[in-house]
Amino acid sequence: VMDEYGEIVGVVTMDDIMASIFGEIEKPASANDQDMTMTTENSWKVLGSTSISAFNARMQANLDDSFVQTIAGLVLHNLGEMPVIGSQTVLNEWSFTVTEMKDRRITELLVVGSAPVIAPQSSPDQPSADSNDDLDSLSKESE
């Protein structure tokens, strides 16, 4: 895009053109969203290629990523030997079980643990159960 003086002031991308014709187009879910799938209340199917930082962020874990980058690398390092399907290790209260391999590479793990659960807080718009009792007692007093 050029201004009135012939200087380049920007670039129009294909996304810009498509958005102006069809409106904003929703981007597909990132691969990170598919790296971890909850299987039960406290277990997840995790791809071996999942980064430790993504795992830590999603699961509120604190796994060390200073010497390896992926969950598979961390499990392999902790095991200290070539894993087989069913190999298991525990790190920071998280249990990792190898469930799928391709050649010598860990492709999928079952992770069992408990991510902290944050209790829902009542918002100012929604009265708490105690305030409902207070409203009932006030309405009875006014009768």
PDB file of C-alpha atoms in Angstrom:
ATOM      1  CA  VAL A   1       0.000   0.000   0.000  1.00  0.00           C
ATOM      2  CA  MET A   2       1.387   3.397  -0.975  1.00  0.00           C
ATOM      3  CA  ASP A   3       0.529   6.816   0.354  1.00  0.00           C
ATOM      4  CA  GLU A   4      -0.042   9.960  -1.748  1.00  0.00           C
ATOM      5  CA  TYR A   5       3.735  10.581  -1.907  1.00  0.00           C
ATOM      6  CA  GLY A   6       4.514   7.156  -3.377  1.00  0.00           C
ATOM      7  CA  GLU A   7       6.024   5.767  -0.204  1.00  0.00           C
ATOM      8  CA  ILE A   8       5.224   2.263   0.991  1.00  0.00           C
ATOM      9  CA  VAL A   9       3.166   2.471   4.182  1.00  0.00           C
ATOM     10  CA  GLY A  10       1.897  -1.063   4.553  1.00  0.00           C
ATOM     11  CA  VAL A  11       1.212  -4.460   3.068  1.00  0.00           C
ATOM     12  CA  VAL A  12      -2.113  -6.030   2.181  1.00  0.00           C
ATOM     13  CA  THR A  13      -2.178  -9.747   2.896  1.00  0.00           C
ATOM     14  CA  MET A  14      -4.450 -12.438   1.539  1.00  0.00           C
ATOM     15  CA  ASP A  15      -6.078 -12.582   4.999  1.00  0.00           C
ATOM     16  CA  ASP A  16      -6.894  -8.856   4.720  1.00  0.00           C
ATOM     17  CA  ILE A  17      -8.537  -9.342   1.323  1.00  0.00           C
ATOM     18  CA  MET A  18     -10.519 -12.392   2.469  1.00  0.00           C
ATOM     19  CA  ALA A  19     -11.646 -10.576   5.635  1.00  0.00           C
ATOM     20  CA  SER A  20     -12.883  -7.592   3.637  1.00  0.00           C
ATOM     21  CA  ILE A  21     -14.865  -9.867   1.293  1.00  0.00           C
ATOM     22  CA  PHE A  22     -16.175 -12.541   3.673  1.00  0.00           C
ATOM     23  CA  GLY A  23     -15.694 -11.015   7.112  1.00  0.00           C
ATOM     24  CA  GLU A  24     -13.334 -12.296   9.772  1.00  0.00           C
ATOM     25  CA  ILE A  25     -12.439 -15.944   9.240  1.00  0.00           C
ATOM     26  CA  GLU A  26     -11.952 -18.070  12.334  1.00  0.00           C
ATOM     27  CA  LYS A  27      -8.523 -19.677  12.460  1.00  0.00           C
ATOM     28  CA  PRO A  28      -8.395 -23.456  12.973  1.00  0.00           C
ATOM     29  CA  ALA A  29      -7.485 -24.741  16.420  1.00  0.00           C
ATOM     30  CA  SER A  30      -3.753 -24.773  16.972  1.00  0.00           C
ATOM     31  CA  ALA A  31      -1.864 -28.036  17.200  1.00  0.00           C
ATOM     32  CA  ASN A  32      -1.294 -27.323  20.900  1.00  0.00           C
ATOM     33  CA  ASP A  33      -5.022 -27.714  21.532  1.00  0.00           C
ATOM     34  CA  GLN A  34      -4.839 -31.258  20.205  1.00  0.00           C
ATOM     35  CA  ASP A  35      -1.617 -32.236  22.028  1.00  0.00           C
ATOM     36  CA  MET A  36      -3.453 -32.989  25.283  1.00  0.00           C
ATOM     37  CA  THR A  37      -6.846 -34.680  25.509  1.00  0.00           C
ATOM     38  CA  MET A  38      -8.605 -35.396  28.790  1.00  0.00           C
ATOM     39  CA  THR A  39      -9.599 -39.063  29.024  1.00  0.00           C
ATOM     40  CA  THR A  40     -10.978 -39.153  32.576  1.00  0.00           C
ATOM     41  CA  GLU A  41     -11.231 -36.691  35.439  1.00  0.00           C
ATOM     42  CA  ASN A  42      -7.519 -36.886  36.259  1.00  0.00           C
ATOM     43  CA  SER A  43      -5.880 -38.466  33.201  1.00  0.00           C
ATOM     44  CA  TRP A  44      -4.860 -37.112  29.823  1.00  0.00           C
ATOM     45  CA  LYS A  45      -3.633 -38.509  26.526  1.00  0.00           C
ATOM     46  CA  VAL A  46      -0.557 -36.423  25.700  1.00  0.00           C
ATOM     47  CA  LEU A  47       1.469 -36.475  22.489  1.00  0.00           C
ATOM     48  CA  GLY A  48       5.173 -37.060  23.038  1.00  0.00           C
ATOM     49  CA  SER A  49       5.960 -33.990  20.934  1.00  0.00           C
ATOM     50  CA  THR A  50       4.126 -31.699  23.382  1.00  0.00           C
ATOM     51  CA  SER A  51       6.477 -29.059  24.718  1.00  0.00           C
ATOM     52  CA  ILE A  52       7.113 -29.070  28.431  1.00  0.00           C
ATOM     53  CA  SER A  53       6.247 -25.378  28.623  1.00  0.00           C
ATOM     54  CA  ALA A  54       2.842 -26.039  26.983  1.00  0.00           C
ATOM     55  CA  PHE A  55       2.217 -28.921  29.392  1.00  0.00           C
ATOM     56  CA  ASN A  56       3.194 -26.761  32.373  1.00  0.00           C
ATOM     57  CA  ALA A  57       0.910 -23.930  31.262  1.00  0.00           C
ATOM     58  CA  ARG A  58      -2.108 -26.133  30.569  1.00  0.00           C
ATOM     59  CA  MET A  59      -1.778 -28.442  33.583  1.00  0.00           C
ATOM     60  CA  GLN A  60      -0.419 -25.885  36.031  1.00  0.00           C
ATOM     61  CA  ALA A  61       2.565 -28.200  36.512  1.00  0.00           C
ATOM     62  CA  ASN A  62       6.151 -27.298  37.259  1.00  0.00           C
ATOM     63  CA  LEU A  63       8.202 -29.754  35.194  1.00  0.00           C
ATOM     64  CA  ASP A  64      11.825 -28.794  34.490  1.00  0.00           C
ATOM     65  CA  ASP A  65      12.430 -27.864  30.851  1.00  0.00           C
ATOM     66  CA  SER A  66      16.045 -26.761  31.215  1.00  0.00           C
ATOM     67  CA  PHE A  67      17.586 -29.873  29.626  1.00  0.00           C
ATOM     68  CA  VAL A  68      14.883 -31.239  27.275  1.00  0.00           C
ATOM     69  CA  GLN A  69      12.085 -29.614  25.279  1.00  0.00           C
ATOM     70  CA  THR A  70       9.320 -32.233  24.997  1.00  0.00           C
ATOM     71  CA  ILE A  71       7.347 -34.508  27.317  1.00  0.00           C
ATOM     72  CA  ALA A  72       8.773 -37.547  25.480  1.00  0.00           C
ATOM     73  CA  GLY A  73      12.310 -36.267  26.030  1.00  0.00           C
ATOM     74  CA  LEU A  74      11.618 -35.667  29.715  1.00  0.00           C
ATOM     75  CA  VAL A  75      10.201 -39.179  30.192  1.00  0.00           C
ATOM     76  CA  LEU A  76      13.084 -40.736  28.248  1.00  0.00           C
ATOM     77  CA  HIS A  77      15.611 -38.802  30.347  1.00  0.00           C
ATOM     78  CA  ASN A  78      13.902 -39.789  33.597  1.00  0.00           C
ATOM     79  CA  LEU A  79      13.664 -43.476  32.629  1.00  0.00           C
ATOM     80  CA  GLY A  80      17.358 -43.620  31.782  1.00  0.00           C
ATOM     81  CA  GLU A  81      16.790 -46.436  29.270  1.00  0.00           C
ATOM     82  CA  MET A  82      14.978 -47.047  26.012  1.00  0.00           C
ATOM     83  CA  PRO A  83      11.262 -47.225  26.866  1.00  0.00           C
ATOM     84  CA  VAL A  84       8.757 -49.813  25.726  1.00  0.00           C
ATOM     85  CA  ILE A  85       4.979 -49.544  25.674  1.00  0.00           C
ATOM     86  CA  GLY A  86       3.916 -49.636  29.323  1.00  0.00           C
ATOM     87  CA  SER A  87       7.101 -48.001  30.681  1.00  0.00           C
ATOM     88  CA  GLN A  88       6.156 -45.711  33.533  1.00  0.00           C
ATOM     89  CA  THR A  89       7.777 -42.925  35.520  1.00  0.00           C
ATOM     90  CA  VAL A  90       6.613 -40.373  38.071  1.00  0.00           C
ATOM     91  CA  LEU A  91       7.646 -36.706  38.052  1.00  0.00           C
ATOM     92  CA  ASN A  92       6.325 -34.079  40.469  1.00  0.00           C
ATOM     93  CA  GLU A  93       3.213 -36.110  41.341  1.00  0.00           C
ATOM     94  CA  TRP A  94       2.467 -36.750  37.637  1.00  0.00           C
ATOM     95  CA  SER A  95       2.545 -40.357  36.402  1.00  0.00           C
ATOM     96  CA  PHE A  96       3.657 -40.836  32.768  1.00  0.00           C
ATOM     97  CA  THR A  97       2.973 -44.152  30.997  1.00  0.00           C
ATOM     98  CA  VAL A  98       4.173 -44.776  27.442  1.00  0.00           C
ATOM     99  CA  THR A  99       1.145 -45.897  25.416  1.00  0.00           C
ATOM    100  CA  GLU A 100       2.384 -45.577  21.844  1.00  0.00           C
ATOM    101  CA  MET A 101       5.770 -45.659  20.129  1.00  0.00           C
ATOM    102  CA  LYS A 102       7.001 -45.420  16.558  1.00  0.00           C
ATOM    103  CA  ASP A 103      10.379 -47.103  16.170  1.00  0.00           C
ATOM    104  CA  ARG A 104      12.342 -45.734  19.144  1.00  0.00           C
ATOM    105  CA  ARG A 105      10.293 -42.568  19.531  1.00  0.00           C
ATOM    106  CA  ILE A 106       7.602 -42.009  22.179  1.00  0.00           C
ATOM    107  CA  THR A 107       4.565 -40.713  20.304  1.00  0.00           C
ATOM    108  CA  GLU A 108       1.862 -40.830  23.001  1.00  0.00           C
ATOM    109  CA  LEU A 109       1.643 -41.071  26.778  1.00  0.00           C
ATOM    110  CA  LEU A 110      -1.052 -41.467  29.384  1.00  0.00           C
ATOM    111  CA  VAL A 111      -0.532 -38.840  32.061  1.00  0.00           C
ATOM    112  CA  VAL A 112      -2.263 -39.208  35.416  1.00  0.00           C
ATOM    113  CA  GLY A 113      -2.192 -36.506  38.053  1.00  0.00           C
ATOM    114  CA  SER A 114      -4.252 -33.783  39.522  1.00  0.00           C
ATOM    115  CA  ALA A 115      -4.113 -30.288  38.154  1.00  0.00           C
ATOM    116  CA  PRO A 116      -5.238 -27.771  40.767  1.00  0.00           C
ATOM    117  CA  VAL A 117      -8.930 -27.029  40.509  1.00  0.00           C
ATOM    118  CA  ILE A 118      -9.970 -23.446  41.030  1.00  0.00           C
ATOM    119  CA  ALA A 119     -13.297 -23.192  42.801  1.00  0.00           C
ATOM    120  CA  PRO A 120     -15.790 -20.912  41.082  1.00  0.00           C
ATOM    121  CA  GLN A 121     -16.178 -17.573  42.741  1.00  0.00           C
ATOM    122  CA  SER A 122     -19.493 -15.831  43.071  1.00  0.00           C
ATOM    123  CA  SER A 123     -19.624 -12.687  41.010  1.00  0.00           C
ATOM    124  CA  PRO A 124     -21.070  -9.417  42.302  1.00  0.00           C
ATOM    125  CA  ASP A 125     -23.992  -9.888  39.886  1.00  0.00           C
ATOM    126  CA  GLN A 126     -24.924 -13.246  41.410  1.00  0.00           C
ATOM    127  CA  PRO A 127     -25.830 -13.261  45.081  1.00  0.00           C
ATOM    128  CA  SER A 128     -24.350 -16.006  47.197  1.00  0.00           C
ATOM    129  CA  ALA A 129     -26.503 -18.562  48.995  1.00  0.00           C
ATOM    130  CA  ASP A 130     -26.072 -16.611  52.241  1.00  0.00           C
ATOM    131  CA  SER A 131     -27.326 -13.399  50.651  1.00  0.00           C
ATOM    132  CA  ASN A 132     -30.427 -15.257  49.376  1.00  0.00           C
ATOM    133  CA  ASP A 133     -31.181 -16.254  52.994  1.00  0.00           C
ATOM    134  CA  ASP A 134     -30.773 -12.620  54.003  1.00  0.00           C
ATOM    135  CA  LEU A 135     -33.231 -11.533  51.289  1.00  0.00           C
ATOM    136  CA  ASP A 136     -35.771 -14.132  52.457  1.00  0.00           C
ATOM    137  CA  SER A 137     -35.516 -12.946  56.060  1.00  0.00           C
ATOM    138  CA  LEU A 138     -35.920  -9.290  54.986  1.00  0.00           C
ATOM    139  CA  SER A 139     -39.023 -10.061  52.921  1.00  0.00           C
ATOM    140  CA  LYS A 140     -40.563 -11.953  55.865  1.00  0.00           C
ATOM    141  CA  GLU A 141     -39.873  -9.033  58.219  1.00  0.00           C
ATOM    142  CA  SER A 142     -41.581  -6.588  55.893  1.00  0.00           C
ATOM    143  CA  GLU A 143     -44.798  -8.677  55.790  1.00  0.00           C
TER     144      GLU A 143
END
